[in-house]
């Protein structure tokens, strides 16, 4: 019946999420119910929307996968830079889902029925699927970051060698060997420019594929944080927390909150790291003015073309092209969470 009627299953899941919270709260008011319902709708709706978009854009998803695979084959050293990030993400995602499942089981353990068990695991199957979708974007971003690290390292070594060659450019001895070496460095700069262009193309493809999912995830975290702050205030104000909550339920709940936000921070900070790596590349190219003007013209042209490529098409991480993901925008979102939480608290004080 659950498989044949997805609408009824979704409603059952929303009711289950509400019952879990109402078990913890003796007297949930209208704001509690509204926040919980809105967060649940966006969380479950985000899964359905993501699956639909993923199916409709499956060709672009395969292009994205093939593009990263081609870069990986060309630079296999990148795997050493991926290990720690992949392991931390996998561990944090696993602990998030495990602690969420244990929290729910500890709350409804005494009320389990076959229908409730089916609905319960259907709920966490959807949330786990949403976590998998988030992880796909994280793994794509960590690949971009790893390749940027390699490009910056290679560009730094090229500029250092160019500085050493610039000290010899005024000497007539070994002039032919100097020009040959400059041409070799120019070829390496061209390869860096090509790889950076490929990364930029893949980033634009990621924005198109993961844009709606990114918006849903950001809004889910936004509502969840406001709800958490408001629930904490109401618990401290009127002691609505159910004293029958076991110690294990409290531990699993705290663990879930910790791992849930840690998982979100992983996704946000990897985007900041990518932007920092791109900014570092621009700073390295800004140092090319310190090189002697007597170097081979082809090397100077290659460095100039790479710098113009970065200036003409800068790396941008946006959500549906509505706003760019930057540190200032993250601070604006945090300020908005605090302001709206205070408004809810003020409304609660006046009316409840």
Coordinates of C-alpha atoms in Angstrom, one line a residue:
X1 CA 0.0 0.0 0.0
X2 CA 2.9 2.3 0.8
X3 CA 4.5 1.8 -2.6
X4 CA 1.2 2.1 -4.5
X5 CA 0.2 5.4 -2.9
X6 CA 3.2 7.8 -2.5
X7 CA 0.9 10.7 -1.5
X8 CA -0.4 8.7 1.5
X9 CA 3.1 7.6 2.4
X10 CA 4.4 11.1 2.4
X11 CA 1.5 12.2 4.7
X12 CA 2.3 9.3 7.0
X13 CA 5.9 10.3 7.1
X14 CA 5.0 13.9 8.0
X15 CA 2.7 12.6 10.7
X16 CA 5.4 10.4 12.1
X17 CA 7.9 13.3 12.2
X18 CA 5.3 15.3 14.1
X19 CA 4.6 12.5 16.5
X20 CA 8.3 12.2 17.3
X21 CA 8.6 15.8 18.3
X22 CA 5.2 15.8 20.1
X23 CA 6.5 12.9 22.2
X24 CA 9.3 15.2 23.3
X25 CA 7.1 18.2 23.8
X26 CA 4.1 18.1 26.1
X27 CA 2.3 21.2 24.8
X28 CA 3.5 22.1 21.3
X29 CA 2.0 25.4 20.1
X30 CA 1.1 26.6 16.6
X31 CA 4.6 27.9 15.9
X32 CA 6.2 24.5 16.8
X33 CA 3.8 22.7 14.5
X34 CA 4.3 25.2 11.6
X35 CA 8.1 25.1 11.8
X36 CA 8.2 21.3 12.0
X37 CA 5.7 21.0 9.1
X38 CA 7.6 23.5 6.9
X39 CA 11.0 21.8 7.5
X40 CA 9.5 18.3 6.9
X41 CA 7.9 19.4 3.6
X42 CA 11.0 20.9 2.3
X43 CA 13.2 18.0 3.5
X44 CA 11.0 15.4 1.9
X45 CA 10.1 17.5 -1.1
X46 CA 13.7 18.2 -1.7
X47 CA 14.3 14.4 -2.2
X48 CA 11.5 14.1 -4.8
X49 CA 12.5 17.3 -6.7
X50 CA 16.2 16.1 -6.7
X51 CA 15.2 12.7 -8.1
X52 CA 13.1 14.3 -10.8
X53 CA 15.8 16.8 -11.8
X54 CA 18.5 14.1 -11.7
X55 CA 16.5 11.9 -14.1
X56 CA 15.7 14.8 -16.5
X57 CA 19.4 15.9 -16.5
X58 CA 20.9 12.5 -16.5
X59 CA 23.0 13.2 -19.6
X60 CA 24.5 16.2 -18.0
X61 CA 25.2 14.1 -14.8
X62 CA 27.1 11.6 -17.0
X63 CA 29.0 14.5 -18.7
X64 CA 30.0 15.8 -15.2
X65 CA 31.1 12.3 -14.1
X66 CA 33.1 11.8 -17.3
X67 CA 34.7 15.2 -17.0
X68 CA 36.0 14.5 -13.5
X69 CA 37.1 11.1 -14.5
X70 CA 39.1 12.5 -17.4
X71 CA 40.8 15.0 -15.1
X72 CA 41.5 12.2 -12.6
X73 CA 43.1 10.0 -15.2
X74 CA 45.3 12.9 -16.4
X75 CA 46.4 13.8 -12.9
X76 CA 46.2 10.6 -10.7
X77 CA 48.1 12.4 -7.9
X78 CA 44.8 14.0 -7.0
X79 CA 43.7 10.8 -5.2
X80 CA 46.1 11.5 -2.4
X81 CA 44.4 14.8 -1.8
X82 CA 40.9 13.3 -1.8
X83 CA 41.3 10.6 0.8
X84 CA 40.9 12.6 4.0
X85 CA 38.0 14.6 2.7
X86 CA 36.1 11.6 1.5
X87 CA 36.7 9.7 4.7
X88 CA 35.6 12.6 6.9
X89 CA 32.5 13.1 4.8
X90 CA 31.5 9.5 4.8
X91 CA 32.0 9.1 8.5
X92 CA 30.1 12.3 9.3
X93 CA 27.2 11.3 7.0
X94 CA 27.0 7.8 8.5
X95 CA 27.0 9.1 12.0
X96 CA 24.3 11.6 11.2
X97 CA 21.9 9.0 9.7
X98 CA 22.7 6.5 12.5
X99 CA 22.2 8.9 15.3
X100 CA 18.9 10.1 13.7
X101 CA 17.6 6.6 13.4
X102 CA 18.6 5.7 16.9
X103 CA 16.9 8.9 18.2
X104 CA 13.7 7.9 16.5
X105 CA 13.8 4.3 17.6
X106 CA 14.5 5.3 21.2
X107 CA 11.5 7.6 21.3
X108 CA 8.9 5.3 19.7
X109 CA 10.3 1.9 20.8
X110 CA 7.4 1.2 23.1
X111 CA 4.8 2.1 20.4
X112 CA 6.2 0.1 17.5
X113 CA 3.7 -1.6 15.2
X114 CA 4.4 -3.2 11.8
X115 CA 2.9 -0.1 10.0
X116 CA 4.9 2.3 12.1
X117 CA 8.1 0.4 11.5
X118 CA 7.5 0.5 7.7
X119 CA 6.8 4.2 7.8
X120 CA 9.7 4.8 10.2
X121 CA 12.3 3.2 7.9
X122 CA 10.7 4.8 4.8
X123 CA 11.3 8.2 6.5
X124 CA 14.9 7.5 7.1
X125 CA 15.4 6.0 3.7
X126 CA 14.3 9.4 2.2
X127 CA 16.5 11.4 4.5
X128 CA 19.5 9.1 3.7
X129 CA 18.8 9.5 0.0
X130 CA 18.9 13.3 0.5
X131 CA 22.2 12.9 2.3
X132 CA 23.5 10.9 -0.7
X133 CA 22.4 13.7 -3.0
X134 CA 24.2 16.3 -0.9
X135 CA 27.3 14.1 -0.8
X136 CA 27.5 14.0 -4.6
X137 CA 27.9 17.7 -4.7
X138 CA 30.5 17.6 -1.9
X139 CA 32.5 15.0 -3.8
X140 CA 32.4 17.1 -6.9
X141 CA 33.6 20.2 -5.0
X142 CA 36.4 18.3 -3.3
X143 CA 37.6 17.1 -6.7
X144 CA 37.7 20.8 -7.9
X145 CA 39.6 21.8 -4.8
X146 CA 42.1 19.0 -5.1
X147 CA 42.8 19.9 -8.8
X148 CA 43.2 23.6 -7.8
X149 CA 45.8 22.6 -5.2
X150 CA 47.8 20.7 -7.8
X151 CA 47.5 23.6 -10.3
X152 CA 48.6 26.2 -7.7
X153 CA 51.6 24.0 -6.8
X154 CA 52.6 23.6 -10.4
X155 CA 52.1 27.3 -11.2
X156 CA 54.2 28.2 -8.1
X157 CA 57.0 25.9 -9.3
X158 CA 56.9 27.4 -12.8
X159 CA 57.1 30.9 -11.5
X160 CA 60.0 30.0 -9.2
X161 CA 61.9 28.5 -12.1
X162 CA 61.1 31.5 -14.3
X163 CA 62.6 33.7 -11.7
X164 CA 65.8 31.7 -11.8
X165 CA 65.8 31.9 -15.5
X166 CA 65.2 35.6 -15.4
X167 CA 68.6 36.0 -13.6
X168 CA 70.3 34.5 -16.6
X169 CA 68.4 36.2 -19.3
X170 CA 70.9 39.0 -19.7
X171 CA 73.8 36.6 -20.2
X172 CA 74.6 35.5 -23.7
X173 CA 75.9 32.2 -22.6
X174 CA 73.4 29.3 -22.9
X175 CA 70.9 31.6 -24.6
X176 CA 69.5 28.7 -26.7
X177 CA 69.0 26.4 -23.7
X178 CA 67.3 29.3 -21.9
X179 CA 64.7 29.7 -24.7
X180 CA 64.1 26.0 -24.9
X181 CA 63.4 25.9 -21.1
X182 CA 61.1 28.9 -21.4
X183 CA 59.1 27.2 -24.2
X184 CA 58.8 24.1 -21.9
X185 CA 57.4 26.3 -19.1
X186 CA 55.0 27.9 -21.5
X187 CA 53.6 24.5 -22.5
X188 CA 53.1 23.7 -18.8
X189 CA 51.3 27.1 -18.3
X190 CA 49.0 26.3 -21.3
X191 CA 48.2 22.9 -19.7
X192 CA 47.3 24.7 -16.4
X193 CA 45.1 27.1 -18.4
X194 CA 43.3 24.2 -20.1
X195 CA 42.7 22.3 -16.8
X196 CA 41.4 25.5 -15.2
X197 CA 39.0 26.0 -18.1
X198 CA 37.8 22.5 -17.8
X199 CA 37.2 23.0 -14.0
X200 CA 35.3 26.2 -14.7
X201 CA 33.1 24.3 -17.3
X202 CA 32.4 21.5 -14.8
X203 CA 31.6 24.1 -12.1
X204 CA 29.0 25.7 -14.4
X205 CA 27.6 22.3 -15.1
X206 CA 27.4 21.6 -11.3
X207 CA 25.5 24.8 -10.8
X208 CA 22.9 23.8 -13.4
X209 CA 22.6 20.2 -12.0
X210 CA 22.7 20.8 -8.3
X211 CA 21.1 24.3 -8.1
X212 CA 17.6 23.3 -6.9
X213 CA 19.0 20.8 -4.5
X214 CA 21.4 23.4 -3.1
X215 CA 18.5 25.8 -2.6
X216 CA 16.4 23.2 -0.8
X217 CA 19.3 22.2 1.5
X218 CA 20.1 25.8 2.4
X219 CA 16.5 26.5 3.2
X220 CA 16.2 23.3 5.2
X221 CA 19.2 24.2 7.3
X222 CA 17.8 27.7 7.7
X223 CA 14.4 26.5 9.0
X224 CA 16.0 23.8 11.1
X225 CA 18.3 26.3 12.9
X226 CA 15.5 28.7 13.6
X227 CA 13.3 25.8 14.9
X228 CA 16.2 24.5 17.1
X229 CA 16.8 28.0 18.6
X230 CA 13.0 28.5 19.2
X231 CA 12.5 25.0 20.7
X232 CA 15.5 25.5 23.0
X233 CA 14.0 28.8 24.2
X234 CA 10.5 27.4 24.9
X235 CA 12.0 24.4 26.7
X236 CA 14.0 26.8 29.0
X237 CA 11.0 29.1 29.5
X238 CA 8.2 26.8 30.3
X239 CA 9.9 23.4 30.9
X240 CA 7.9 21.7 28.2
X241 CA 10.6 19.0 27.7
X242 CA 9.2 15.6 28.5
X243 CA 10.9 14.2 31.6
X244 CA 10.3 10.7 30.4
X245 CA 13.0 11.1 27.8
X246 CA 15.6 8.5 28.5
X247 CA 19.3 9.3 28.8
X248 CA 20.1 7.4 25.6
X249 CA 17.5 9.4 23.7
X250 CA 19.1 12.6 24.9
X251 CA 22.5 11.4 23.9
X252 CA 21.4 10.3 20.5
X253 CA 19.5 13.6 20.0
X254 CA 22.6 15.7 20.9
X255 CA 24.8 13.5 18.7
X256 CA 22.4 13.9 15.8
X257 CA 22.4 17.7 16.1
X258 CA 26.2 17.7 16.3
X259 CA 26.8 15.5 13.3
X260 CA 24.0 17.1 11.3
X261 CA 25.6 20.6 11.5
X262 CA 29.1 19.2 11.1
X263 CA 27.9 17.6 7.9
X264 CA 26.6 21.0 6.7
X265 CA 29.8 22.7 7.7
X266 CA 31.8 20.2 5.6
X267 CA 29.7 21.2 2.5
X268 CA 30.0 25.0 3.2
X269 CA 33.7 25.1 4.0
X270 CA 34.7 23.0 0.9
X271 CA 33.2 25.7 -1.2
X272 CA 35.1 28.4 0.7
X273 CA 38.3 26.4 0.2
X274 CA 37.7 26.3 -3.6
X275 CA 37.2 30.0 -3.7
X276 CA 40.4 30.5 -1.7
X277 CA 42.4 28.3 -4.0
X278 CA 41.1 30.2 -7.0
X279 CA 42.1 33.5 -5.3
X280 CA 45.5 32.1 -4.6
X281 CA 46.0 31.3 -8.3
X282 CA 45.2 34.9 -9.1
X283 CA 47.7 36.1 -6.5
X284 CA 50.4 33.9 -7.9
X285 CA 49.8 35.3 -11.4
X286 CA 50.0 38.8 -10.0
X287 CA 53.6 38.1 -9.0
X288 CA 54.6 37.5 -12.7
X289 CA 55.3 41.3 -13.0
X290 CA 58.4 40.7 -10.9
X291 CA 59.9 38.6 -13.7
X292 CA 62.4 40.0 -16.0
X293 CA 61.2 41.3 -19.3
X294 CA 63.9 39.5 -21.2
X295 CA 62.3 36.1 -20.9
X296 CA 60.9 34.3 -23.9
X297 CA 57.9 36.1 -25.3
X298 CA 55.9 32.9 -25.5
X299 CA 56.2 32.3 -21.8
X300 CA 55.1 35.8 -21.0
X301 CA 52.1 35.5 -23.4
X302 CA 51.1 32.2 -21.8
X303 CA 51.1 33.7 -18.3
X304 CA 49.2 36.8 -19.5
X305 CA 46.6 34.6 -21.3
X306 CA 46.0 32.6 -18.1
X307 CA 45.6 35.7 -16.0
X308 CA 43.2 37.2 -18.6
X309 CA 41.2 33.9 -18.5
X310 CA 40.8 34.1 -14.8
X311 CA 39.8 37.8 -14.9
X312 CA 37.4 37.4 -17.8
X313 CA 35.6 34.3 -16.4
X314 CA 36.1 34.3 -12.6
X315 CA 35.1 31.2 -10.6
X316 CA 31.6 31.7 -9.0
X317 CA 29.7 29.3 -6.8
X318 CA 26.1 30.3 -7.0
X319 CA 22.7 28.8 -6.0
X320 CA 20.3 29.0 -9.0
X321 CA 22.2 32.2 -10.0
X322 CA 20.2 33.9 -7.2
X323 CA 23.2 34.6 -4.9
X324 CA 26.8 33.7 -4.8
X325 CA 28.2 31.5 -2.1
X326 CA 30.8 33.6 -0.3
X327 CA 31.8 34.3 3.3
X328 CA 29.8 37.6 3.4
X329 CA 26.7 35.9 2.1
X330 CA 27.1 33.2 4.8
X331 CA 27.3 35.9 7.5
X332 CA 24.1 37.5 6.1
X333 CA 22.3 34.2 6.4
X334 CA 23.5 33.8 10.0
X335 CA 22.2 37.3 10.8
X336 CA 18.9 36.5 9.2
X337 CA 18.6 33.3 11.3
X338 CA 19.3 35.2 14.5
X339 CA 16.8 38.0 13.6
X340 CA 14.0 35.6 12.7
X341 CA 14.6 33.5 15.8
X342 CA 14.4 36.6 18.0
X343 CA 11.2 37.6 16.3
X344 CA 9.7 34.2 17.0
X345 CA 10.8 34.4 20.6
X346 CA 9.3 37.9 21.0
X347 CA 6.0 36.7 19.4
X348 CA 6.0 33.7 21.8
X349 CA 6.6 35.9 24.8
X350 CA 3.7 38.2 23.8
X351 CA 1.1 35.6 22.8
X352 CA 1.9 32.3 24.6

